[in-house]
Amino acid sequence: MASSSLSSSSLSTLRKSLANSTPNSNFPSISLPNSQQKTLPQTLTTNRKHQHLTHSSTNSTAVPAVSPPRSLKSRLKNGETLYGIFLLTFSPTLAEIAGLAGYDFAVVDMEHGHGGISDALPCLHALAATNTAAVLRIPESTAAWAKKALDLGPQGIMFPMIDSPKSARKAVSYCRFPPNGVRGSAHTIVRASDYGIDEGYLSNFEEELLVMCQVESEEGVKKIDEIAAVEGVDCVQMGPLDLSASMGYLWDPGHKKVKEALRGAEKAVLKGKAAYLSGFVMPHDPATELRRRGYHMVSGAADVGLFRSAAVEDVRRFKASLVDDDDAGKESVVVAEEKYWSE
């Protein structure tokens, strides 16, 4: 996206402000741990995506230029395998923790989570503060939901229940302005364009947006090579739970026939080389296996599942300690009584 420029009066005001607040000191250097592999918060820039600010004054104090975080698309093109999390609680605090923990992306899930657009926005704010890419999964693949989601400015959008090339082409059209699509335009005032400040938004948004089509039915799997080949589809997201349900194995997503269908679909996407492959970790299908089979994006957990597991285990440990303490107390009483009578 193109950078917006600062006026000379704005720079002058900034110089005076900085000179008054830090008259005899330089900005301290900031270093981040290698494990984070993320840049400084974009709040240090005037444009959260691409503005670089350099400042000089009479005492040569300078604001170091800050590089924007690389997009999901650019990282995938670079051959990286990205690891993410699904957020269903719509908690900005958990979204921020996920970003600080080091996830490469977070999917704010409006399909199975309880929240909508207004609930998703605070999560996007929290993720942006940690330079973590946000993907919005919409409840259904319609133009209206896509329009509202895209106006928030996520790096990616995920369309559920894509069963055919036709539905994939419709999904892509929802992401593009006329004449190439049907997306409604309010680019002068929405968050996606920095509320109109980013004048280059229209020129670059298609290049930066990751369009993900979720294939999660027996019908969709049969046509997955055609879906992946649709122009504008960047990534195919596998849906093992809905796939197993559509095949009659709702309670057994690890069934042999479901595995065979899933493996066949994976190979078709990878063979076509037209779209990236994304998927969920399952109890019988860990992240290492997905990576080994060629997945480019792996979602390893959901915030609800992580908290549920931690809470259940916490209670279990405490209840177990009560039983252990009770047994230990009974044993000590028996020993004391035996000692008394032996006297």
XYZ file of C-alpha atoms in Angstrom:
343
model
C 0.000 0.000 0.000
C 1.221 3.486 -0.674
C 2.341 5.619 2.259
C 0.518 8.792 3.214
C 2.700 11.876 3.527
C 3.060 14.189 6.501
C 2.745 17.932 6.071
C 5.639 20.190 7.012
C 3.502 21.794 9.707
C 2.833 18.386 11.271
C 6.549 17.601 11.305
C 7.275 20.989 12.827
C 4.775 20.351 15.598
C 6.261 16.916 16.187
C 9.790 18.358 16.372
C 8.750 20.904 19.012
C 6.927 18.259 21.024
C 9.887 15.905 20.985
C 12.367 18.669 21.745
C 10.371 19.807 24.766
C 9.821 16.329 26.171
C 13.350 14.975 25.649
C 15.689 17.992 25.507
C 18.979 16.238 26.230
C 18.385 12.571 25.588
C 18.345 10.188 22.665
C 15.732 7.545 22.050
C 16.805 4.274 23.664
C 17.474 1.373 21.364
C 14.894 -1.407 21.454
C 15.620 -5.054 20.865
C 13.155 -7.901 20.651
C 13.775 -11.610 21.296
C 14.475 -13.624 18.173
C 11.663 -16.007 19.018
C 9.084 -13.287 18.439
C 10.323 -12.490 14.915
C 8.021 -9.497 14.883
C 8.574 -5.822 14.355
C 7.856 -2.994 16.756
C 4.205 -2.029 17.246
C 2.865 -0.062 14.341
C 1.598 2.591 16.732
C 5.076 4.095 16.382
C 4.157 5.030 12.819
C 1.639 7.481 11.499
C 0.145 4.817 9.251
C -0.298 1.422 10.893
C 0.692 -0.473 7.745
C 3.328 1.261 5.701
C 4.341 4.706 6.964
C 7.989 5.218 7.934
C 8.759 8.285 10.034
C 12.239 9.782 10.267
C 12.780 12.817 12.475
C 15.708 15.166 12.916
C 16.145 18.231 15.084
C 18.858 20.581 16.193
C 20.235 18.018 18.629
C 20.107 15.234 15.998
C 17.583 13.204 17.965
C 15.889 10.739 15.606
C 12.934 8.399 15.560
C 14.181 5.149 14.009
C 12.258 3.965 10.952
C 10.016 0.982 11.665
C 9.480 -1.727 9.060
C 5.911 -2.997 8.676
C 5.215 -6.657 9.462
C 5.308 -8.936 6.458
C 1.919 -10.025 5.165
C 0.668 -13.594 5.283
C 0.840 -13.730 1.507
C 4.458 -12.627 1.364
C 5.466 -15.118 4.054
C 3.709 -17.953 2.256
C 5.399 -16.983 -1.005
C 8.676 -17.103 0.883
C 8.039 -20.761 1.729
C 7.264 -20.360 5.430
C 4.951 -22.722 7.293
C 2.688 -20.557 9.457
C 1.189 -21.594 12.794
C -2.040 -20.068 14.063
C -4.911 -20.169 16.521
C -8.694 -19.826 16.313
C -10.370 -17.263 18.579
C -13.998 -17.988 19.465
C -14.359 -16.091 22.741
C -13.993 -12.645 21.137
C -11.842 -11.652 24.095
C -9.363 -8.882 23.195
C -7.233 -9.991 26.139
C -6.921 -13.538 24.823
C -6.303 -12.173 21.323
C -3.471 -10.039 22.671
C -1.998 -12.969 24.594
C -2.140 -15.081 21.433
C -0.233 -12.417 19.546
C 2.359 -11.973 22.282
C 2.791 -15.751 22.506
C 4.090 -15.742 18.947
C 1.317 -17.200 16.774
C 1.821 -16.203 13.142
C -1.879 -15.566 12.631
C -5.172 -15.689 14.490
C -8.557 -16.548 12.988
C -11.367 -14.583 14.618
C -14.202 -17.043 14.125
C -17.612 -15.530 13.450
C -18.939 -18.837 12.105
C -18.839 -20.831 15.341
C -17.984 -18.092 17.828
C -20.814 -16.106 19.393
C -19.751 -12.691 18.139
C -20.228 -10.597 15.045
C -18.497 -7.681 13.363
C -18.608 -5.305 16.327
C -17.228 -8.036 18.597
C -14.439 -8.878 16.171
C -13.111 -5.327 15.907
C -11.577 -5.136 19.437
C -9.806 -8.438 18.724
C -8.343 -6.972 15.539
C -7.146 -3.977 17.551
C -5.448 -6.294 20.058
C -3.822 -8.382 17.339
C -2.621 -5.290 15.489
C -0.919 -4.101 18.668
C 1.209 -7.258 18.620
C 1.748 -7.212 14.833
C -0.127 -10.498 14.467
C -2.025 -11.134 11.247
C -5.788 -11.430 11.640
C -8.047 -13.624 9.518
C -11.823 -13.284 9.762
C -13.968 -16.375 9.230
C -17.436 -15.225 8.288
C -20.642 -17.126 9.242
C -21.705 -17.753 5.657
C -20.336 -17.055 2.214
C -22.373 -14.017 1.216
C -21.515 -10.630 -0.223
C -22.944 -8.801 2.791
C -20.845 -10.669 5.365
C -17.724 -10.423 3.217
C -18.193 -6.671 2.753
C -18.507 -5.984 6.480
C -15.558 -8.234 7.307
C -13.262 -6.766 4.659
C -14.051 -3.206 5.729
C -12.416 -4.024 9.076
C -9.117 -4.608 7.289
C -8.061 -8.176 8.118
C -5.105 -9.714 6.308
C -7.240 -12.685 5.366
C -10.849 -13.749 4.990
C -12.140 -17.322 5.247
C -15.285 -18.450 3.424
C -16.996 -21.555 4.893
C -18.690 -24.382 3.006
C -17.212 -23.885 -0.458
C -18.393 -26.924 -2.402
C -17.780 -26.035 -6.046
C -15.741 -23.833 -8.386
C -18.853 -21.686 -8.824
C -19.120 -20.932 -5.101
C -15.370 -20.243 -5.015
C -15.682 -17.719 -7.866
C -18.542 -16.029 -6.002
C -16.390 -15.788 -2.880
C -13.595 -14.131 -4.842
C -16.067 -11.686 -6.414
C -17.203 -10.628 -2.944
C -13.637 -9.475 -2.261
C -13.243 -7.301 -5.350
C -14.717 -3.986 -6.344
C -16.571 -3.565 -9.655
C -16.026 -4.294 -12.463
C -13.984 -7.272 -11.197
C -16.396 -8.117 -8.394
C -19.420 -7.003 -6.408
C -17.901 -5.640 -3.191
C -19.586 -2.481 -2.004
C -17.283 0.507 -1.716
C -16.751 2.757 1.291
C -12.971 2.754 1.036
C -12.717 6.440 1.931
C -13.926 5.916 5.494
C -13.406 2.286 6.616
C -10.651 0.808 8.775
C -9.259 -1.271 5.908
C -7.938 1.907 4.254
C -6.901 3.510 7.548
C -10.197 5.407 7.382
C -9.203 6.952 4.056
C -5.699 8.002 5.112
C -4.071 5.240 3.054
C -4.502 6.619 -0.450
C -2.936 3.531 -2.013
C -5.443 1.064 -0.598
C -7.313 0.507 -3.852
C -4.091 -0.222 -5.691
C -2.791 -2.837 -3.291
C -5.557 -4.485 -1.280
C -6.025 -7.424 -3.670
C -2.310 -8.158 -3.592
C -2.246 -8.177 0.215
C -5.562 -9.923 1.013
C -5.419 -13.689 1.560
C -8.630 -15.279 0.253
C -9.262 -18.648 1.932
C -11.947 -21.083 0.805
C -12.903 -23.798 3.259
C -13.653 -27.181 1.717
C -15.476 -29.336 4.250
C -17.893 -31.671 2.508
C -17.743 -34.844 0.474
C -19.007 -32.916 -2.559
C -16.386 -30.220 -2.132
C -13.537 -32.699 -1.761
C -14.472 -34.293 -5.098
C -14.066 -30.914 -6.826
C -11.207 -29.558 -4.752
C -8.742 -29.420 -7.637
C -11.149 -27.161 -9.556
C -11.797 -25.017 -6.469
C -8.089 -24.526 -5.831
C -7.565 -23.540 -9.478
C -10.090 -20.677 -9.374
C -8.301 -17.372 -10.007
C -8.226 -15.348 -6.804
C -8.383 -18.320 -4.413
C -5.132 -18.084 -2.451
C -5.609 -20.858 0.085
C -7.774 -23.943 0.578
C -8.717 -24.616 4.188
C -9.604 -28.219 4.961
C -12.507 -28.858 7.354
C -12.120 -32.387 8.781
C -15.038 -32.284 11.221
C -17.685 -31.208 8.720
C -16.137 -33.530 6.145
C -16.536 -36.504 8.485
C -20.132 -35.479 9.198
C -20.983 -35.221 5.501
C -19.590 -38.742 5.019
C -21.689 -40.160 7.867
C -18.935 -40.320 10.476
C -19.799 -37.367 12.711
C -18.493 -39.130 15.810
C -15.427 -40.540 14.099
C -13.390 -37.886 12.205
C -10.428 -40.254 12.305
C -12.282 -42.965 10.372
C -10.279 -44.644 7.632
C -12.599 -43.439 4.867
C -12.441 -39.835 6.140
C -8.661 -40.008 6.236
C -8.556 -41.333 2.690
C -10.800 -38.528 1.441
C -8.743 -35.920 3.271
C -5.415 -37.253 2.001
C -6.727 -37.329 -1.553
C -7.906 -33.724 -1.284
C -4.573 -32.595 0.152
C -2.648 -34.212 -2.707
C -4.924 -32.593 -5.282
C -4.325 -29.105 -3.873
C -0.582 -29.599 -3.597
C -0.340 -31.111 -7.075
C -2.158 -28.169 -8.650
C 0.230 -25.644 -7.054
C -2.406 -22.948 -7.546
C -3.336 -22.465 -3.884
C -1.785 -22.929 -0.468
C -3.044 -25.658 1.858
C -4.318 -24.905 5.353
C -5.775 -27.137 8.049
C -6.661 -27.901 11.653
C -4.791 -30.030 14.143
C -6.854 -32.986 15.377
C -6.182 -35.402 18.269
C -5.289 -38.092 15.731
C -3.528 -35.654 13.360
C -0.921 -33.438 15.094
C 0.709 -30.308 13.708
C 3.930 -32.124 12.856
C 2.006 -34.517 10.610
C 0.214 -31.704 8.791
C 3.514 -29.964 8.197
C 5.081 -33.187 6.967
C 2.252 -33.673 4.461
C 2.850 -30.235 2.981
C 0.412 -27.917 4.774
C 1.451 -24.269 4.520
C -0.796 -22.990 7.330
C -1.557 -25.018 10.453
C -4.064 -24.038 13.162
C -3.087 -25.830 16.329
C -5.643 -24.742 18.893
C -8.685 -22.659 19.776
C -8.826 -20.299 22.735
C -11.888 -22.087 24.155
C -10.165 -25.468 23.933
C -6.967 -24.224 25.563
C -8.832 -22.678 28.491
C -11.152 -25.690 28.852
C -8.223 -28.107 29.021
C -6.322 -25.943 31.482
C -9.392 -25.465 33.697
C -10.344 -29.155 33.722
C -6.778 -30.168 34.536
C -6.519 -27.552 37.300
C -9.682 -28.846 38.996
C -8.596 -32.467 38.522
C -5.261 -31.850 40.234
C -6.932 -30.150 43.183
C -9.566 -32.881 43.611
C -6.838 -35.522 43.395
C -4.852 -33.732 46.096
C -7.880 -33.835 48.417
C -8.148 -37.594 47.990
C -4.406 -38.023 48.517
C -4.484 -35.867 51.670
C -7.505 -37.753 53.011
C -5.835 -41.119 52.424
C -2.655 -39.861 54.039
C -4.638 -38.665 57.068
C -6.387 -42.006 57.492
C -3.058 -43.812 57.280
C -1.529 -41.612 59.983
C -4.528 -42.225 62.288
C -4.201 -46.005 61.848
C -0.491 -45.851 62.632
C -1.121 -43.731 65.720
C -3.846 -46.090 66.989
C -1.668 -49.155 66.439
C 1.143 -47.484 68.330
C -1.202 -46.603 71.220
C -2.529 -50.109 71.668
C 0.916 -51.623 71.323
C 1.991 -49.630 74.330
